Amino acid sequence: MFKKLLVLATVFFSISLSAQKFEISGKLIDKESKAPLEAATVFAESIRDSTLVTYTITDKDGEYSLIGRTSLEEVNVFVSFVGYIPYEQRVSLKNDRIIKLNPIELEFQIESLGDVLVKARRAPVTIKKDTLEFNAESFATKKDATVEDLLKELPGVEVDAEGNITVNGKPVNKILVNGKSFFGGDDPTIATRNLTKEMISKIQVSDTKSDSDAFTGEASSGENKTINITIDEDKNKGVFGRLSGGGGTDDRFEYAGLVNYFDNDLQISALGGGNNINSPGFSFGEIEKMFGGARSISVSSTGAFSVNGRSFGFGSGIINSRTGGLNFADSWGKTSEISADYFYSGSNNYEETQRERENIFPDSRYFTESYSKTEGNTDRHQANMKFTTKPDTTWFIDAMPSFSYTKAENSYESNSQSFNENGDLINQSESDNQTFRDGKTFGGNFNVNKKWNNGSSLSLRVNGNLENNDSESFILTSAETFGDDGELTDRNQYTDGKQENNNVNSTLRYRLPVIKDKFFLNSQMGYGNDSRDDKQYVYDLNNASGDFEDFNVEQSTDFENVNEFYRPELGMDWNTEKINVGLGVGYVHRELTSSDNLRDFNFSQDFDALEYDFNFSYRINQKMSIYSYVSRRNDAPGVRQLSPYIDISDPLNIVQGNPDLKPSNETNFYINFNNYDFQTRSGLYAYISFSKFDDQVVSRSEVDNNFVRYTTYDNVDGSYRAYGNISYSKDIELDTLSSLKVGLGLYSNLQRSVNYNNDQMYNRDSRLVGPTLNLTYKLGDFLELRPGYNMRFNTVEFDINSFEDYRFTRHEFRLRTITNWPENLEWQNDLTYFNNPNVGQAFQQSTVLWNSTLTYSILDNKGNISLKAFDLLNQNTNTQRQSELNYVEDVQSTVLQQYFMLGFSYKFNTLGKKGEIRDRNFFF
């Protein structure tokens, strides 16, 4: 073994020595006008096998500098630019490694069409007006690489551990395959972790637009990106997927499967799985490739998951989950497309939580210790469909109906005790609740768009939901207060609940061109109606009969609430090649009505408000841009906040609405800057956001001598929130085999909250600063190291002397390693250190979580045997300190404990007889 390592090290060292640094520089100009050509691609390839050596993009002066390392004595230099005849020149590096070429004159290709590139050697990067295009073959990866592996090698593209993608600092929120959504389009990683690089021709990046905006030609904000993965036609027919399963210690298990069938436009997919290791139907290894972290995945320190709004379990604790799904997509003729999907998700969960809370008041404070236990079961079915059609070039219609059904059972036990500053017991409570719920939702979106030859367009957009929830609850509670006015309240109740929520929103929009393709006037009318019927009938236990038959009017509710608004708006857009400006001013008239069928609590209120939007974007050059917006929004109080009904369902927290509330207004300002330099392989991204709140609705509470809380609502001014971030990334080629990627970031948050505490108004100012450092070191296909560190330093200050200011800090260090040696063996490690030095003495302050996976490939890399270890050091905890408006709290809850698992997976792929799906069995 030692001799093999010595030989391997010698080979790496020899290759590194033979590769010498070189630099080829020059300038590109138009042959006729002699003007410099910006954003042209210049790249160097080996003469023998056309392997890409390095590449760059010309700057605004047409200048370029090809910098790289190679042992070659000659290279071919190519120049590629949209609409121009490609250029090729052989350059010798034998005698001089620093070369300055004469200015290169490119000749315009008259026969080319607009943005059609003349057929020649494909450039690694092509910059068009609004699209950044990468040639997949130009970027070196492992032979069995996925699309995600390819994305990680592209300049300006970042992919985090959950699969979230950013391009030049902007998040990717849509993934397409040959211009179509893949598996519904909700989870990008289903495509990026299942499609392989060998299948891919190009990766195209553009600004995200809705289907309607793309059809009518409206400019996008540019704040989100869309990636289109293009597959060569000869590789777009066949079946691919994987089946896997595993079993481990403590009765841990997992099983999963994903099968896809492609036939050009036709896509059929099926997935299914289950486990009891806190993942949504797949292990963490499988989820990364088969169901994906997705653009909106949330992973807690407990290992709980939520994927694009689909909840798997109750968010924490130990979860036993099961998942299944089907997807279908196809084209109908040349004018229509249809897609449909069905998902089933089910889970059982168990969680215990311990809390220690310090409640803070102007003249006193008290302390609460609580314990809770939750057990539950949830089953959810969801079906979606999308149909789009273009009867001709002037019409675009799409319809997206959806249906979901949820059935849940949940039991909750809790107890709490509150003490004054002297340690005397002031109140205590116990509860034992069981809830059963059935919920059905039918909704959809419908859009019709018409455009005319002069550039004008008319759009109608309608969306709505019909929701029905039935519930039954059995509640057994006991609340006791001590002192001179001590009281014991026992309740044994049954609640029959029924909710019906119906809402519809529609917008009719007309766009008129004043100056063709540049200046537009917009007018639109919006309408919305949200109707909610909420019945909660409470029955007390009749001790004589033993049945729940005594109707409790005080705790029962029967509300009918309607929130209806009209919103006319006028606006304008100014669009040029570099500048986009948009302005919209709207007037909102809102009517809120509420009636209580059990009491004489009926009211109706009207609200009027002015809203506006202003956005501005400036593309300084092809690599650098600025975007900003200012907006003002009006939000009406909730009906429960307005209703004078007194809610006494919690004896220790009595709540009553305030019918005199005014609507709140929020003014927002945002600006960002992003720049990626292809020549230096470095990027700088920054943004600042500020929000100011007027007439904000806040809780106004008073606490009596027994710490019973009485809460209502009020309007306040003076609250604001500001946050910003700056990040820098740099790719460094150390030699021909090794590279280093550096990422630096600094996040900051400043917030002022104006609130009441025991009827005294106060300001709470919080500041958060969080630096981050991430490194990625690669040594060929042999080794990959990813250390990272982030810190959160939080301070909270009050303008009341009786309130103590406080500070707390959280540190997180993570190290990920991947080793591929010897052949067919991959060893992955994920080591994370958490430190919460400010949590209470009763809680664990530091945790080291070490997960490790050994994977051995068999059957020509189609099969994998894996041995996974979760929490090798057996230290996993879920401890955190959190601060709210008038309390500080330490929380610790149930987490997944150490286990070991042996698994097997088998993958198959017949797409063009090429491509293999790479295994990455990371789990957190």
mmCIF file with all atom_site columns, C-alpha atoms in Angstrom, residues 633-700:
data_model
loop_
_atom_site.group_PDB
_atom_site.id
_atom_site.type_symbol
_atom_site.label_atom_id
_atom_site.label_alt_id
_atom_site.label_comp_id
_atom_site.label_asym_id
_atom_site.label_entity_id
_atom_site.label_seq_id
_atom_site.pdbx_PDB_ins_code
_atom_site.Cartn_x
_atom_site.Cartn_y
_atom_site.Cartn_z
_atom_site.occupancy
_atom_site.B_iso_or_equiv
_atom_site.pdbx_formal_charge
_atom_site.auth_seq_id
_atom_site.auth_comp_id
_atom_site.auth_asym_id
_atom_site.auth_atom_id
_atom_site.pdbx_PDB_model_num
ATOM 1  C CA . ARG A 1 633 ? -47.475 47.898 0.068   1.00 0.00 ? 633 ARG A CA 1
ATOM 2  C CA . ASN A 1 634 ? -50.618 48.073 2.173   1.00 0.00 ? 634 ASN A CA 1
ATOM 3  C CA . ASP A 1 635 ? -51.785 45.202 4.351   1.00 0.00 ? 635 ASP A CA 1
ATOM 4  C CA . ALA A 1 636 ? -55.097 45.055 6.181   1.00 0.00 ? 636 ALA A CA 1
ATOM 5  C CA . PRO A 1 637 ? -55.258 43.615 9.728   1.00 0.00 ? 637 PRO A CA 1
ATOM 6  C CA . GLY A 1 638 ? -56.445 40.059 10.098  1.00 0.00 ? 638 GLY A CA 1
ATOM 7  C CA . VAL A 1 639 ? -60.080 39.536 10.922  1.00 0.00 ? 639 VAL A CA 1
ATOM 8  C CA . ARG A 1 640 ? -59.171 37.838 14.212  1.00 0.00 ? 640 ARG A CA 1
ATOM 9  C CA . GLN A 1 641 ? -57.062 40.919 15.073  1.00 0.00 ? 641 GLN A CA 1
ATOM 10 C CA . LEU A 1 642 ? -60.093 43.158 14.426  1.00 0.00 ? 642 LEU A CA 1
ATOM 11 C CA . SER A 1 643 ? -62.783 41.026 16.049  1.00 0.00 ? 643 SER A CA 1
ATOM 12 C CA . PRO A 1 644 ? -63.785 41.992 19.630  1.00 0.00 ? 644 PRO A CA 1
ATOM 13 C CA . TYR A 1 645 ? -64.310 38.303 20.420  1.00 0.00 ? 645 TYR A CA 1
ATOM 14 C CA . ILE A 1 646 ? -62.485 37.206 23.621  1.00 0.00 ? 646 ILE A CA 1
ATOM 15 C CA . ASP A 1 647 ? -60.556 33.956 23.145  1.00 0.00 ? 647 ASP A CA 1
ATOM 16 C CA . ILE A 1 648 ? -60.232 32.093 26.468  1.00 0.00 ? 648 ILE A CA 1
ATOM 17 C CA . SER A 1 649 ? -59.200 28.725 25.068  1.00 0.00 ? 649 SER A CA 1
ATOM 18 C CA . ASP A 1 650 ? -55.856 29.092 26.919  1.00 0.00 ? 650 ASP A CA 1
ATOM 19 C CA . PRO A 1 651 ? -56.586 30.108 30.536  1.00 0.00 ? 651 PRO A CA 1
ATOM 20 C CA . LEU A 1 652 ? -53.089 31.572 30.890  1.00 0.00 ? 652 LEU A CA 1
ATOM 21 C CA . ASN A 1 653 ? -53.269 33.631 27.673  1.00 0.00 ? 653 ASN A CA 1
ATOM 22 C CA . ILE A 1 654 ? -56.490 35.566 27.023  1.00 0.00 ? 654 ILE A CA 1
ATOM 23 C CA . VAL A 1 655 ? -56.718 37.236 23.576  1.00 0.00 ? 655 VAL A CA 1
ATOM 24 C CA . GLN A 1 656 ? -59.128 39.888 22.239  1.00 0.00 ? 656 GLN A CA 1
ATOM 25 C CA . GLY A 1 657 ? -59.099 41.763 18.925  1.00 0.00 ? 657 GLY A CA 1
ATOM 26 C CA . ASN A 1 658 ? -59.225 45.520 18.385  1.00 0.00 ? 658 ASN A CA 1
ATOM 27 C CA . PRO A 1 659 ? -61.848 46.795 15.872  1.00 0.00 ? 659 PRO A CA 1
ATOM 28 C CA . ASP A 1 660 ? -60.113 50.235 15.713  1.00 0.00 ? 660 ASP A CA 1
ATOM 29 C CA . LEU A 1 661 ? -56.965 48.915 14.012  1.00 0.00 ? 661 LEU A CA 1
ATOM 30 C CA . LYS A 1 662 ? -55.720 50.668 10.875  1.00 0.00 ? 662 LYS A CA 1
ATOM 31 C CA . PRO A 1 663 ? -54.046 48.929 7.910   1.00 0.00 ? 663 PRO A CA 1
ATOM 32 C CA . SER A 1 664 ? -50.255 48.819 7.961   1.00 0.00 ? 664 SER A CA 1
ATOM 33 C CA . ASN A 1 665 ? -47.938 50.155 5.249   1.00 0.00 ? 665 ASN A CA 1
ATOM 34 C CA . GLU A 1 666 ? -44.551 48.731 4.315   1.00 0.00 ? 666 GLU A CA 1
ATOM 35 C CA . THR A 1 667 ? -41.998 50.668 2.255   1.00 0.00 ? 667 THR A CA 1
ATOM 36 C CA . ASN A 1 668 ? -39.148 48.650 0.774   1.00 0.00 ? 668 ASN A CA 1
ATOM 37 C CA . PHE A 1 669 ? -35.856 49.593 -0.859  1.00 0.00 ? 669 PHE A CA 1
ATOM 38 C CA . TYR A 1 670 ? -33.441 47.104 -2.409  1.00 0.00 ? 670 TYR A CA 1
ATOM 39 C CA . ILE A 1 671 ? -30.256 47.386 -4.478  1.00 0.00 ? 671 ILE A CA 1
ATOM 40 C CA . ASN A 1 672 ? -27.754 44.794 -5.623  1.00 0.00 ? 672 ASN A CA 1
ATOM 41 C CA . PHE A 1 673 ? -24.534 44.696 -7.589  1.00 0.00 ? 673 PHE A CA 1
ATOM 42 C CA . ASN A 1 674 ? -22.985 41.653 -9.234  1.00 0.00 ? 674 ASN A CA 1
ATOM 43 C CA . ASN A 1 675 ? -19.858 41.231 -11.285 1.00 0.00 ? 675 ASN A CA 1
ATOM 44 C CA . TYR A 1 676 ? -18.049 38.169 -12.595 1.00 0.00 ? 676 TYR A CA 1
ATOM 45 C CA . ASP A 1 677 ? -14.691 38.568 -14.336 1.00 0.00 ? 677 ASP A CA 1
ATOM 46 C CA . PHE A 1 678 ? -13.982 35.637 -16.669 1.00 0.00 ? 678 PHE A CA 1
ATOM 47 C CA . GLN A 1 679 ? -10.360 36.651 -17.091 1.00 0.00 ? 679 GLN A CA 1
ATOM 48 C CA . THR A 1 680 ? -9.547  36.486 -13.368 1.00 0.00 ? 680 THR A CA 1
ATOM 49 C CA . ARG A 1 681 ? -12.213 33.836 -12.568 1.00 0.00 ? 681 ARG A CA 1
ATOM 50 C CA . SER A 1 682 ? -13.467 36.010 -9.716  1.00 0.00 ? 682 SER A CA 1
ATOM 51 C CA . GLY A 1 683 ? -16.854 37.354 -8.719  1.00 0.00 ? 683 GLY A CA 1
ATOM 52 C CA . LEU A 1 684 ? -18.128 40.066 -6.397  1.00 0.00 ? 684 LEU A CA 1
ATOM 53 C CA . TYR A 1 685 ? -21.775 40.207 -5.313  1.00 0.00 ? 685 TYR A CA 1
ATOM 54 C CA . ALA A 1 686 ? -23.462 42.580 -2.866  1.00 0.00 ? 686 ALA A CA 1
ATOM 55 C CA . TYR A 1 687 ? -26.964 43.678 -1.888  1.00 0.00 ? 687 TYR A CA 1
ATOM 56 C CA . ILE A 1 688 ? -28.673 45.963 0.654   1.00 0.00 ? 688 ILE A CA 1
ATOM 57 C CA . SER A 1 689 ? -32.342 45.876 1.645   1.00 0.00 ? 689 SER A CA 1
ATOM 58 C CA . PHE A 1 690 ? -34.288 48.263 3.868   1.00 0.00 ? 690 PHE A CA 1
ATOM 59 C CA . SER A 1 691 ? -37.933 48.098 4.996   1.00 0.00 ? 691 SER A CA 1
ATOM 60 C CA . LYS A 1 692 ? -39.876 50.668 7.006   1.00 0.00 ? 692 LYS A CA 1
ATOM 61 C CA . PHE A 1 693 ? -43.229 49.930 8.675   1.00 0.00 ? 693 PHE A CA 1
ATOM 62 C CA . ASP A 1 694 ? -45.980 52.451 9.401   1.00 0.00 ? 694 ASP A CA 1
ATOM 63 C CA . ASP A 1 695 ? -49.064 51.610 11.482  1.00 0.00 ? 695 ASP A CA 1
ATOM 64 C CA . GLN A 1 696 ? -47.636 48.133 12.021  1.00 0.00 ? 696 GLN A CA 1
ATOM 65 C CA . VAL A 1 697 ? -50.014 45.816 13.880  1.00 0.00 ? 697 VAL A CA 1
ATOM 66 C CA . VAL A 1 698 ? -48.371 44.415 17.045  1.00 0.00 ? 698 VAL A CA 1
ATOM 67 C CA . SER A 1 699 ? -49.487 42.524 20.123  1.00 0.00 ? 699 SER A CA 1
ATOM 68 C CA . ARG A 1 700 ? -50.175 44.559 23.258  1.00 0.00 ? 700 ARG A CA 1
#
